[in-house]
């Protein structure tokens, strides 16, 4: 069951007595808990029938006592537990499981278990799965972020250029809460009639127009020494906005895609095999011409070696991040 399936059921008033929202990705947990908080009860009903608790500050028996109350002048009461991963469930495991086996149909109990999965080996997990809704919010892979951005923009009534989606994905990573927040801010400054391009992204999200990881990848693909050096000099002067660990991670992902390119026999399937928008296949054609299979393996080895050096491992010389990046880029291009 997807997040949208759950929202559809809530809209249709097909409510369950328990919702366990858990996983590594906070975005969908927040999305669903916010939707339940805003839509289960009317504003008039919330005063007597909505209870919000925090796991760290809540005893399990206090939670259960709240869940066992009956609503006042309403069909339902909502008990929402934020940061439920902090609940000490083991202290009242039997009582908690007993409630989950026979939950009050007029109570909607929502458990927001963030930053990790609920232990599926526990019997109570199966009980909640049987009597309520269990939703796992898993992290998405980095290469899926641009497509997620496209879908998010489309759902909001906006159109976004593939290059802009890729730039956002490279810059923001796969923290969907962060991505969604930046997109919301961006959309405040762009009309729905206007396509969101790289200029709008750069103007509104604080990404340098010319000096970003995406442009570094393009410069390396073309073996453009001058442009690559311009970019890494900018990175050195602005280390907080361009941490080496982020740059290394992006370059490793990029050259891994070039490696995959060389092994794809049916080049018409490149976009699918590389996990990129078809718009970018031509860029990988250029990169693959400039980095044959042997050179690509060499670059990936260099990236691993310099990642270790940046962490002080196997390093006998300068470990300043700016100097290491300059050395690395020189060796990649030459």
Short mmCIF file of C-alpha atoms in Angstrom, two decimals:
data_model
loop_
_atom_site.label_atom_id
_atom_site.label_comp_id
_atom_site.label_asym_id
_atom_site.label_seq_id
_atom_site.Cartn_x
_atom_site.Cartn_y
_atom_site.Cartn_z
CA UNK A 1 0.00 0.00 0.00
CA UNK A 2 1.43 3.35 -1.06
CA UNK A 3 1.12 6.67 0.75
CA UNK A 4 -1.38 7.80 -1.89
CA UNK A 5 -3.47 4.65 -1.34
CA UNK A 6 -3.64 5.43 2.38
CA UNK A 7 -4.62 9.06 1.69
CA UNK A 8 -7.31 7.85 -0.72
CA UNK A 9 -8.78 5.59 1.99
CA UNK A 10 -8.70 8.40 4.57
CA UNK A 11 -10.55 10.67 2.13
CA UNK A 12 -13.17 7.92 1.72
CA UNK A 13 -13.37 7.63 5.55
CA UNK A 14 -12.07 4.06 5.41
CA UNK A 15 -10.18 4.59 8.65
CA UNK A 16 -8.22 1.99 10.59
CA UNK A 17 -7.77 1.92 14.39
CA UNK A 18 -3.95 1.78 14.21
CA UNK A 19 -1.44 3.27 11.78
CA UNK A 20 2.21 2.29 12.14
CA UNK A 21 4.30 4.61 9.97
CA UNK A 22 7.95 3.58 10.06
CA UNK A 23 11.18 3.64 8.06
CA UNK A 24 14.32 5.55 7.16
CA UNK A 25 12.64 8.26 5.06
CA UNK A 26 10.82 10.83 7.20
CA UNK A 27 9.02 12.55 4.33
CA UNK A 28 6.16 10.09 3.88
CA UNK A 29 5.78 9.56 7.63
CA UNK A 30 5.29 13.32 8.05
CA UNK A 31 3.03 13.49 4.99
CA UNK A 32 0.68 10.80 6.29
CA UNK A 33 0.67 11.90 9.93
CA UNK A 34 -0.02 15.51 8.88
CA UNK A 35 -2.83 14.35 6.61
CA UNK A 36 -4.41 12.31 9.40
CA UNK A 37 -4.06 15.21 11.82
CA UNK A 38 -5.69 17.62 9.40
CA UNK A 39 -8.47 15.41 8.05
CA UNK A 40 -9.71 12.82 10.56
CA UNK A 41 -11.41 15.39 12.79
CA UNK A 42 -13.08 18.71 12.10
CA UNK A 43 -11.74 21.81 13.83
CA UNK A 44 -14.69 21.70 16.23
CA UNK A 45 -13.98 18.05 17.15
CA UNK A 46 -10.25 18.47 17.72
CA UNK A 47 -10.54 20.30 21.05
CA UNK A 48 -11.78 17.24 22.97
CA UNK A 49 -10.72 14.42 20.67
CA UNK A 50 -7.17 15.02 19.45
CA UNK A 51 -4.16 14.08 21.56
CA UNK A 52 -0.58 14.58 20.37
CA UNK A 53 2.20 12.86 22.30
CA UNK A 54 5.97 12.50 21.92
CA UNK A 55 7.56 9.09 22.42
CA UNK A 56 10.42 10.32 24.55
CA UNK A 57 8.08 11.97 27.08
CA UNK A 58 5.31 9.36 27.10
CA UNK A 59 4.84 6.22 29.19
CA UNK A 60 3.23 3.34 27.31
CA UNK A 61 0.46 3.03 29.91
CA UNK A 62 -0.31 6.75 29.51
CA UNK A 63 -0.60 6.18 25.77
CA UNK A 64 -2.88 3.17 26.25
CA UNK A 65 -5.12 5.03 28.68
CA UNK A 66 -5.51 7.79 26.10
CA UNK A 67 -6.26 5.26 23.35
CA UNK A 68 -8.97 3.59 25.47
CA UNK A 69 -10.94 6.80 25.97
CA UNK A 70 -14.15 7.29 24.03
CA UNK A 71 -14.66 10.33 21.81
CA UNK A 72 -16.84 13.26 22.88
CA UNK A 73 -19.44 14.49 20.38
CA UNK A 74 -17.49 12.84 17.57
CA UNK A 75 -17.29 9.46 15.86
CA UNK A 76 -13.53 9.28 16.43
CA UNK A 77 -10.69 10.47 18.58
CA UNK A 78 -7.15 10.78 17.21
CA UNK A 79 -4.11 9.84 19.29
CA UNK A 80 -0.94 10.79 17.42
CA UNK A 81 2.46 9.69 18.75
CA UNK A 82 5.37 11.56 17.18
CA UNK A 83 8.92 10.18 17.50
CA UNK A 84 7.37 6.83 18.44
CA UNK A 85 10.77 5.15 18.11
CA UNK A 86 11.50 6.67 21.53
CA UNK A 87 8.62 4.81 23.21
CA UNK A 88 9.76 2.22 25.77
CA UNK A 89 7.40 -0.45 24.44
CA UNK A 90 9.25 -3.28 26.18
CA UNK A 91 8.20 -1.89 29.58
CA UNK A 92 4.56 -2.70 28.81
CA UNK A 93 4.86 -5.04 25.84
CA UNK A 94 2.01 -7.36 26.85
CA UNK A 95 -0.41 -4.52 27.53
CA UNK A 96 0.49 -2.76 24.28
CA UNK A 97 0.04 -5.96 22.26
CA UNK A 98 -3.25 -6.70 24.03
CA UNK A 99 -4.58 -3.29 22.98
CA UNK A 100 -3.40 -3.81 19.38
CA UNK A 101 -5.20 -7.17 19.30
CA UNK A 102 -8.48 -5.51 20.30
CA UNK A 103 -8.17 -1.81 19.46
CA UNK A 104 -11.01 0.59 20.13
CA UNK A 105 -12.73 1.18 16.80
CA UNK A 106 -13.46 4.82 17.70
CA UNK A 107 -9.75 5.57 18.32
CA UNK A 108 -7.32 6.30 15.50
CA UNK A 109 -3.88 5.59 16.98
CA UNK A 110 -1.00 6.83 14.82
CA UNK A 111 2.58 5.77 15.62
CA UNK A 112 5.29 7.76 13.80
CA UNK A 113 8.40 5.58 14.10
CA UNK A 114 11.18 7.55 12.34
CA UNK A 115 14.83 7.04 11.36
CA UNK A 116 14.63 3.27 11.09
CA UNK A 117 12.34 0.30 10.66
CA UNK A 118 10.10 -1.08 13.39
CA UNK A 119 11.31 -4.54 14.42
CA UNK A 120 9.29 -6.85 12.16
CA UNK A 121 10.25 -9.87 14.27
CA UNK A 122 8.07 -8.65 17.13
CA UNK A 123 4.66 -10.30 17.37
CA UNK A 124 2.98 -6.94 17.82
CA UNK A 125 4.12 -5.95 14.31
CA UNK A 126 2.06 -8.78 12.81
CA UNK A 127 -0.86 -7.85 15.06
CA UNK A 128 -0.82 -4.23 13.86
CA UNK A 129 -0.47 -5.43 10.27
CA UNK A 130 -3.62 -7.54 10.75
CA UNK A 131 -5.78 -4.98 12.55
CA UNK A 132 -4.47 -1.70 11.18
CA UNK A 133 -2.17 -0.22 8.55
CA UNK A 134 1.61 -0.64 8.41
CA UNK A 135 3.44 1.69 6.05
CA UNK A 136 7.20 1.49 5.55
CA UNK A 137 8.78 4.70 4.28
CA UNK A 138 11.98 3.52 2.63
CA UNK A 139 14.79 5.76 1.41
CA UNK A 140 14.95 6.10 -2.35
CA UNK A 141 18.10 5.62 -4.39
CA UNK A 142 19.94 8.74 -5.49
CA UNK A 143 19.31 7.99 -9.16
CA UNK A 144 15.54 7.95 -8.53
CA UNK A 145 15.48 11.46 -7.03
CA UNK A 146 15.16 13.40 -10.34
CA UNK A 147 12.10 11.32 -11.32
CA UNK A 148 10.64 11.91 -7.84
CA UNK A 149 11.19 15.65 -8.33
CA UNK A 150 9.41 15.48 -11.71
CA UNK A 151 6.42 13.74 -10.08
CA UNK A 152 6.34 16.18 -7.15
CA UNK A 153 6.37 19.19 -9.49
CA UNK A 154 3.69 17.66 -11.74
CA UNK A 155 1.43 16.97 -8.73
CA UNK A 156 1.73 20.66 -7.81
CA UNK A 157 0.83 21.75 -11.34
CA UNK A 158 4.38 22.64 -12.45
CA UNK A 159 6.59 21.43 -15.27
CA UNK A 160 10.31 21.03 -14.62
CA UNK A 161 13.14 20.62 -17.12
CA UNK A 162 15.09 17.30 -16.84
CA UNK A 163 18.37 19.15 -16.38
CA UNK A 164 16.86 21.16 -13.51
CA UNK A 165 15.61 17.94 -11.85
CA UNK A 166 19.06 16.38 -12.19
CA UNK A 167 20.77 19.48 -10.79
CA UNK A 168 18.43 19.49 -7.79
CA UNK A 169 18.98 15.78 -7.25
CA UNK A 170 22.76 16.15 -7.34
CA UNK A 171 22.73 19.16 -5.03
CA UNK A 172 20.11 18.08 -2.47
CA UNK A 173 20.60 14.30 -2.35
CA UNK A 174 17.88 11.82 -1.41
CA UNK A 175 16.54 13.47 1.75
CA UNK A 176 13.00 13.91 0.42
CA UNK A 177 11.91 16.25 3.21
CA UNK A 178 14.74 18.60 2.28
CA UNK A 179 14.00 18.25 -1.44
CA UNK A 180 10.29 18.93 -0.96
CA UNK A 181 10.98 21.94 1.24
CA UNK A 182 13.32 23.49 -1.35
CA UNK A 183 10.84 22.81 -4.14
CA UNK A 184 8.02 24.44 -2.16
CA UNK A 185 10.17 27.56 -1.70
CA UNK A 186 11.13 27.54 -5.38
CA UNK A 187 7.49 27.29 -6.45
CA UNK A 188 6.60 30.42 -4.51
CA UNK A 189 8.75 32.37 -6.98
CA UNK A 190 7.84 30.66 -10.24
CA UNK A 191 4.51 30.89 -12.08
CA UNK A 192 2.78 27.63 -13.00
CA UNK A 193 2.76 28.75 -16.62
CA UNK A 194 6.58 28.83 -16.58
CA UNK A 195 8.76 25.72 -16.90
CA UNK A 196 11.24 25.37 -14.05
CA UNK A 197 14.71 25.31 -15.58
CA UNK A 198 18.27 25.40 -14.26
CA UNK A 199 18.16 29.21 -14.09
CA UNK A 200 15.16 29.15 -11.73
CA UNK A 201 16.84 26.47 -9.61
CA UNK A 202 20.13 28.38 -9.43
CA UNK A 203 18.43 31.72 -8.71
CA UNK A 204 16.18 30.41 -5.93
CA UNK A 205 18.06 27.58 -4.22
CA UNK A 206 21.52 29.07 -3.86
CA UNK A 207 23.32 26.81 -6.30
CA UNK A 208 26.09 28.58 -8.18
CA UNK A 209 25.17 29.00 -11.84
CA UNK A 210 28.53 27.82 -13.16
CA UNK A 211 30.27 26.15 -10.24
CA UNK A 212 28.41 23.08 -9.02
CA UNK A 213 28.97 19.33 -9.04
CA UNK A 214 26.74 18.91 -12.07
CA UNK A 215 28.90 21.31 -14.10
CA UNK A 216 32.05 19.59 -12.79
CA UNK A 217 30.76 16.29 -14.15
CA UNK A 218 30.14 17.94 -17.53
CA UNK A 219 33.64 19.47 -17.55
CA UNK A 220 35.23 16.12 -16.72
CA UNK A 221 33.13 14.38 -19.38
CA UNK A 222 34.56 16.78 -21.99
CA UNK A 223 38.01 16.73 -20.37
CA UNK A 224 37.76 20.51 -20.16
CA UNK A 225 40.77 21.25 -17.93
CA UNK A 226 40.16 25.00 -17.69
CA UNK A 227 36.50 24.70 -16.67
CA UNK A 228 37.18 21.86 -14.21
CA UNK A 229 39.89 23.93 -12.50
CA UNK A 230 37.60 26.97 -12.30
CA UNK A 231 34.98 24.86 -10.54
CA UNK A 232 37.31 23.20 -8.04
CA UNK A 233 38.88 26.56 -7.19
CA UNK A 234 35.38 27.81 -6.41
CA UNK A 235 34.75 24.71 -4.28
CA UNK A 236 37.98 25.33 -2.36
CA UNK A 237 36.91 28.91 -1.64
CA UNK A 238 33.44 27.78 -0.51
CA UNK A 239 34.02 24.50 1.37
CA UNK A 240 30.89 24.64 3.53
CA UNK A 241 28.62 24.76 0.50
CA UNK A 242 30.70 22.16 -1.34
CA UNK A 243 31.94 19.50 1.12
CA UNK A 244 34.44 17.04 -0.31
CA UNK A 245 32.44 14.03 0.86
CA UNK A 246 29.49 15.17 -1.27
CA UNK A 247 31.68 15.85 -4.31
CA UNK A 248 33.38 12.45 -4.02
CA UNK A 249 30.06 10.66 -3.67
CA UNK A 250 28.65 12.37 -6.75
CA UNK A 251 31.74 11.67 -8.85
CA UNK A 252 31.78 8.03 -7.76
CA UNK A 253 28.15 7.66 -8.83
CA UNK A 254 28.85 9.42 -12.12
CA UNK A 255 31.84 7.29 -13.13
CA UNK A 256 30.03 4.14 -12.04
CA UNK A 257 27.38 5.05 -14.63
CA UNK A 258 30.13 5.52 -17.26
CA UNK A 259 31.43 2.06 -16.33
CA UNK A 260 27.95 0.60 -16.79
CA UNK A 261 27.71 2.40 -20.15
CA UNK A 262 30.64 0.38 -21.48
CA UNK A 263 28.95 -2.89 -20.53
CA UNK A 264 25.54 -2.12 -22.03
CA UNK A 265 25.37 -3.95 -25.35
CA UNK A 266 22.01 -2.54 -26.45
CA UNK A 267 22.66 1.20 -26.44
CA UNK A 268 18.94 1.90 -27.00
CA UNK A 269 18.45 0.74 -23.39
CA UNK A 270 21.05 3.11 -21.91
CA UNK A 271 18.63 5.41 -20.09
CA UNK A 272 16.98 2.45 -18.36
CA UNK A 273 20.25 0.66 -17.55
CA UNK A 274 21.96 3.80 -16.21
CA UNK A 275 18.87 4.99 -14.34
CA UNK A 276 18.91 8.42 -15.99
CA UNK A 277 16.49 10.56 -17.96
CA UNK A 278 16.89 9.90 -21.74
CA UNK A 279 17.76 13.61 -22.04
CA UNK A 280 21.19 12.85 -20.52
CA UNK A 281 22.20 9.86 -22.63
CA UNK A 282 24.04 12.08 -25.11
CA UNK A 283 26.21 13.41 -22.26
CA UNK A 284 27.22 9.87 -21.38
CA UNK A 285 28.03 9.20 -25.05
CA UNK A 286 30.59 12.03 -24.82
CA UNK A 287 31.96 10.85 -21.48
CA UNK A 288 32.33 7.25 -22.65
CA UNK A 289 34.30 8.39 -25.71
CA UNK A 290 36.70 10.31 -23.48
CA UNK A 291 36.99 7.60 -20.82
CA UNK A 292 37.44 4.12 -22.23
CA UNK A 293 36.84 1.07 -20.06
CA UNK A 294 40.40 0.93 -18.71
CA UNK A 295 40.51 4.65 -17.90
CA UNK A 296 37.11 4.43 -16.18
CA UNK A 297 38.37 1.65 -13.91
CA UNK A 298 41.43 3.79 -13.17
CA UNK A 299 39.25 6.79 -12.24
CA UNK A 300 37.09 4.72 -9.89
CA UNK A 301 40.25 3.44 -8.18
CA UNK A 302 41.50 7.02 -7.86
CA UNK A 303 38.22 8.10 -6.28
CA UNK A 304 38.47 5.33 -3.70
CA UNK A 305 42.09 6.17 -2.93
CA UNK A 306 41.43 9.90 -2.53
CA UNK A 307 38.34 9.25 -0.43
CA UNK A 308 40.58 7.36 2.00
CA UNK A 309 43.24 10.10 1.86
CA UNK A 310 40.62 12.72 2.72
CA UNK A 311 39.87 10.70 5.85
CA UNK A 312 43.56 10.45 6.78
CA UNK A 313 43.95 6.82 5.70
CA UNK A 314 47.05 5.79 3.70
CA UNK A 315 48.05 9.43 3.38
CA UNK A 316 51.69 10.52 3.51
CA UNK A 317 51.32 14.06 2.18
CA UNK A 318 48.95 17.01 2.25
CA UNK A 319 45.42 16.13 3.35
CA UNK A 320 43.86 19.57 2.81
CA UNK A 321 40.62 18.87 0.96
CA UNK A 322 41.16 21.59 -1.64
CA UNK A 323 44.63 20.28 -2.52
CA UNK A 324 43.43 16.68 -2.63
CA UNK A 325 40.62 17.62 -5.00
CA UNK A 326 43.02 19.44 -7.33
CA UNK A 327 45.33 16.40 -7.41
CA UNK A 328 42.41 14.09 -8.05
CA UNK A 329 40.94 16.13 -10.90
CA UNK A 330 44.37 16.43 -12.54
CA UNK A 331 44.82 12.64 -12.46
CA UNK A 332 41.29 12.00 -13.74
CA UNK A 333 41.71 14.24 -16.78
CA UNK A 334 45.31 13.34 -17.66
#
